[in-house]
Short mmCIF file of C-alpha atoms and ligand atoms in Angstrom, two decimals:
data_model
loop_
_atom_site.label_atom_id
_atom_site.label_comp_id
_atom_site.label_asym_id
_atom_site.label_seq_id
_atom_site.Cartn_x
_atom_site.Cartn_y
_atom_site.Cartn_z
CA MET A 96 176.22 42.37 65.12
CA LYS A 97 175.52 45.28 62.80
CA ILE A 98 177.05 45.51 59.32
CA ILE A 99 176.38 47.99 56.54
CA ILE A 100 177.08 47.46 52.86
CA ILE A 101 177.91 50.75 51.15
CA ASN A 102 177.86 50.80 47.36
CA GLY A 103 179.20 53.65 45.25
CA PRO A 104 178.36 55.10 41.84
CA ASN A 105 176.56 53.12 39.15
CA LEU A 106 176.08 50.09 41.38
CA ASN A 107 172.36 50.94 41.47
CA LEU A 108 172.38 49.72 37.85
CA LEU A 109 173.53 46.19 38.67
CA GLY A 110 171.58 43.72 36.57
CA LYS A 111 171.43 46.18 33.66
CA ARG A 112 174.96 47.54 33.62
CA GLU A 113 177.59 45.64 31.58
CA PRO A 114 176.18 42.23 32.56
CA GLU A 115 179.22 40.49 31.05
CA VAL A 116 181.34 42.17 33.77
CA TYR A 117 178.91 42.59 36.68
CA GLY A 118 176.35 39.81 36.13
CA SER A 119 172.60 39.99 35.63
CA ASP A 120 171.33 40.02 39.22
CA THR A 121 170.09 43.22 40.82
CA PHE A 122 171.71 44.14 44.11
CA GLU A 123 168.31 44.27 45.81
CA ASP A 124 167.67 40.58 44.97
CA TYR A 125 171.13 39.62 46.11
CA PHE A 126 170.75 41.64 49.31
CA SER A 127 167.58 39.67 50.22
CA LYS A 128 169.59 36.47 49.84
CA LEU A 129 172.31 37.87 52.12
CA GLN A 130 169.73 38.82 54.74
CA PHE A 131 168.33 35.30 54.57
CA LYS A 132 171.79 33.74 54.87
CA PHE A 133 173.05 35.98 57.69
CA LYS A 134 169.92 36.07 59.85
CA GLU A 135 171.95 36.61 63.00
CA ILE A 136 173.44 39.85 61.59
CA GLU A 137 171.62 43.15 61.33
CA LEU A 138 172.45 43.94 57.70
CA GLU A 139 171.87 47.32 56.13
CA TYR A 140 172.39 48.54 52.58
CA PHE A 141 173.14 52.03 51.27
CA GLN A 142 173.96 53.15 47.73
CA SER A 143 174.85 56.57 46.42
CA ASN A 144 176.27 58.03 43.24
CA ILE A 145 177.56 61.01 45.23
CA GLU A 146 181.00 60.95 46.85
CA GLY A 147 180.05 63.21 49.78
CA GLU A 148 177.05 61.03 50.63
CA LEU A 149 179.32 57.99 50.81
CA ILE A 150 181.66 59.91 53.13
CA SER A 151 178.74 61.01 55.33
CA LYS A 152 177.48 57.41 55.59
CA ILE A 153 180.94 56.17 56.61
CA GLN A 154 181.07 58.88 59.30
CA GLU A 155 177.52 58.15 60.45
CA THR A 156 178.03 54.38 60.86
CA GLY A 157 181.77 54.31 61.55
CA PHE A 158 181.62 54.59 65.35
CA THR A 159 178.68 52.32 66.16
CA TYR A 160 178.53 49.54 63.54
CA ASP A 161 180.66 46.40 63.74
CA GLY A 162 181.66 46.41 60.10
CA ILE A 163 181.42 48.27 56.81
CA VAL A 164 181.56 46.41 53.50
CA LEU A 165 182.48 49.06 50.96
CA ASN A 166 182.41 48.92 47.20
CA ALA A 167 183.36 52.51 46.38
CA ALA A 168 183.16 51.60 42.66
CA ALA A 169 184.88 54.24 40.48
CA TYR A 170 185.71 56.38 43.56
CA THR A 171 188.02 53.56 44.65
CA HIS A 172 190.51 54.81 42.09
CA THR A 173 190.25 58.53 42.86
CA SER A 174 188.90 59.39 46.30
CA VAL A 175 191.24 60.73 48.97
CA GLY A 176 188.07 61.91 50.77
CA ILE A 177 186.69 58.39 51.18
CA ALA A 178 190.10 57.07 52.25
CA ASP A 179 190.36 59.83 54.88
CA ALA A 180 186.85 59.03 56.16
CA ILE A 181 187.81 55.36 56.62
CA LYS A 182 190.95 56.44 58.50
CA ALA A 183 188.88 58.75 60.72
CA VAL A 184 186.38 56.14 61.96
CA GLU A 185 186.71 53.11 64.23
CA THR A 186 184.62 50.52 62.40
CA PRO A 187 186.66 48.10 60.26
CA VAL A 188 186.10 48.48 56.52
CA VAL A 189 186.40 45.60 54.05
CA GLU A 190 186.95 46.74 50.45
CA VAL A 191 184.97 44.76 47.92
CA HIS A 192 184.79 44.62 44.13
CA ILE A 193 182.59 42.45 41.97
CA SER A 194 185.12 42.24 39.14
CA ASN A 195 188.82 41.46 39.37
CA THR A 196 190.00 45.03 38.90
CA HIS A 197 193.59 43.81 38.35
CA LYS A 198 192.53 42.02 35.18
CA ARG A 199 191.05 45.24 33.81
CA GLU A 200 192.32 48.67 32.68
CA GLU A 201 195.42 49.99 34.45
CA PHE A 202 193.59 52.87 36.13
CA ARG A 203 191.55 50.25 38.04
CA HIS A 204 194.71 48.74 39.52
CA VAL A 205 195.10 51.71 41.85
CA SER A 206 192.99 51.80 45.02
CA TYR A 207 192.93 54.63 47.56
CA ILE A 208 190.83 52.36 49.78
CA SER A 209 193.13 49.30 50.06
CA PRO A 210 195.76 50.93 52.33
CA VAL A 211 193.09 51.88 54.88
CA ALA A 212 190.85 48.80 54.65
CA ILE A 213 191.35 45.79 56.92
CA GLY A 214 191.20 43.57 53.82
CA VAL A 215 190.22 43.43 50.17
CA ILE A 216 187.99 40.90 48.40
CA LEU A 217 187.60 41.14 44.65
CA GLY A 218 186.77 39.21 41.56
CA PHE A 219 184.20 36.74 42.89
CA GLY A 220 181.15 38.45 41.45
CA LEU A 221 178.45 39.32 43.99
CA LYS A 222 179.83 36.53 46.17
CA SER A 223 182.61 39.00 47.12
CA TYR A 224 180.08 40.67 49.48
CA ASP A 225 179.21 37.33 51.06
CA LEU A 226 182.91 36.63 51.67
CA ALA A 227 183.40 40.10 53.15
CA ILE A 228 180.58 39.55 55.65
CA GLU A 229 182.06 36.14 56.56
CA SER A 230 185.41 37.81 57.19
CA LEU A 231 183.85 40.41 59.50
CA LYS A 232 181.96 37.69 61.41
CA ASN A 233 185.19 35.91 62.35
C1 LIG B 319 183.90 47.89 40.71
C2 LIG B 319 185.20 48.10 39.89
C3 LIG B 319 185.42 49.56 39.60
O1 LIG B 319 186.61 49.72 38.85
C4 LIG B 319 184.27 50.13 38.80
O2 LIG B 319 184.45 51.51 38.59
C5 LIG B 319 182.95 49.84 39.39
C6 LIG B 319 182.72 48.54 40.02
C7 LIG B 319 183.59 46.40 40.93
O3 LIG B 319 182.80 46.12 41.81
O4 LIG B 319 184.08 45.54 40.20
O5 LIG B 319 182.01 50.62 39.27
O6 LIG B 319 184.09 48.48 41.98
#
């Protein structure tokens, strides 16, 4: 089984960025733990701050991988392009957020990704990714 985690803008700063919201672990450290936990899964990780690169990665993996775990970060709330890419591919996409976006500013309550994702996991910190992988496994 092949799963890719795709992270959007500013998620390369995890560990440094607003630790009270996003925690103090880097994603690289957490990713190693995921690889250790899900040894039977071929796990890949991609991050970009650029919307078009996220779209290209969805297109590139969206016909051959078994699952995409996507945290589109701020683009969640704005990107018709990413939503269209998810609609265009065959691989199921699970939308993930570290924070509970519904507890935050109103503009974060809107997601262009949710209507095209197979499911949404949010608010469990980095564990949201773990839960998303579990959901794709089953
Ligand atoms: C986020 C929530 C978004 O609103 C925000 O723009 C992010 C991170 C999360 O994982 O909680 O960058 O997607």
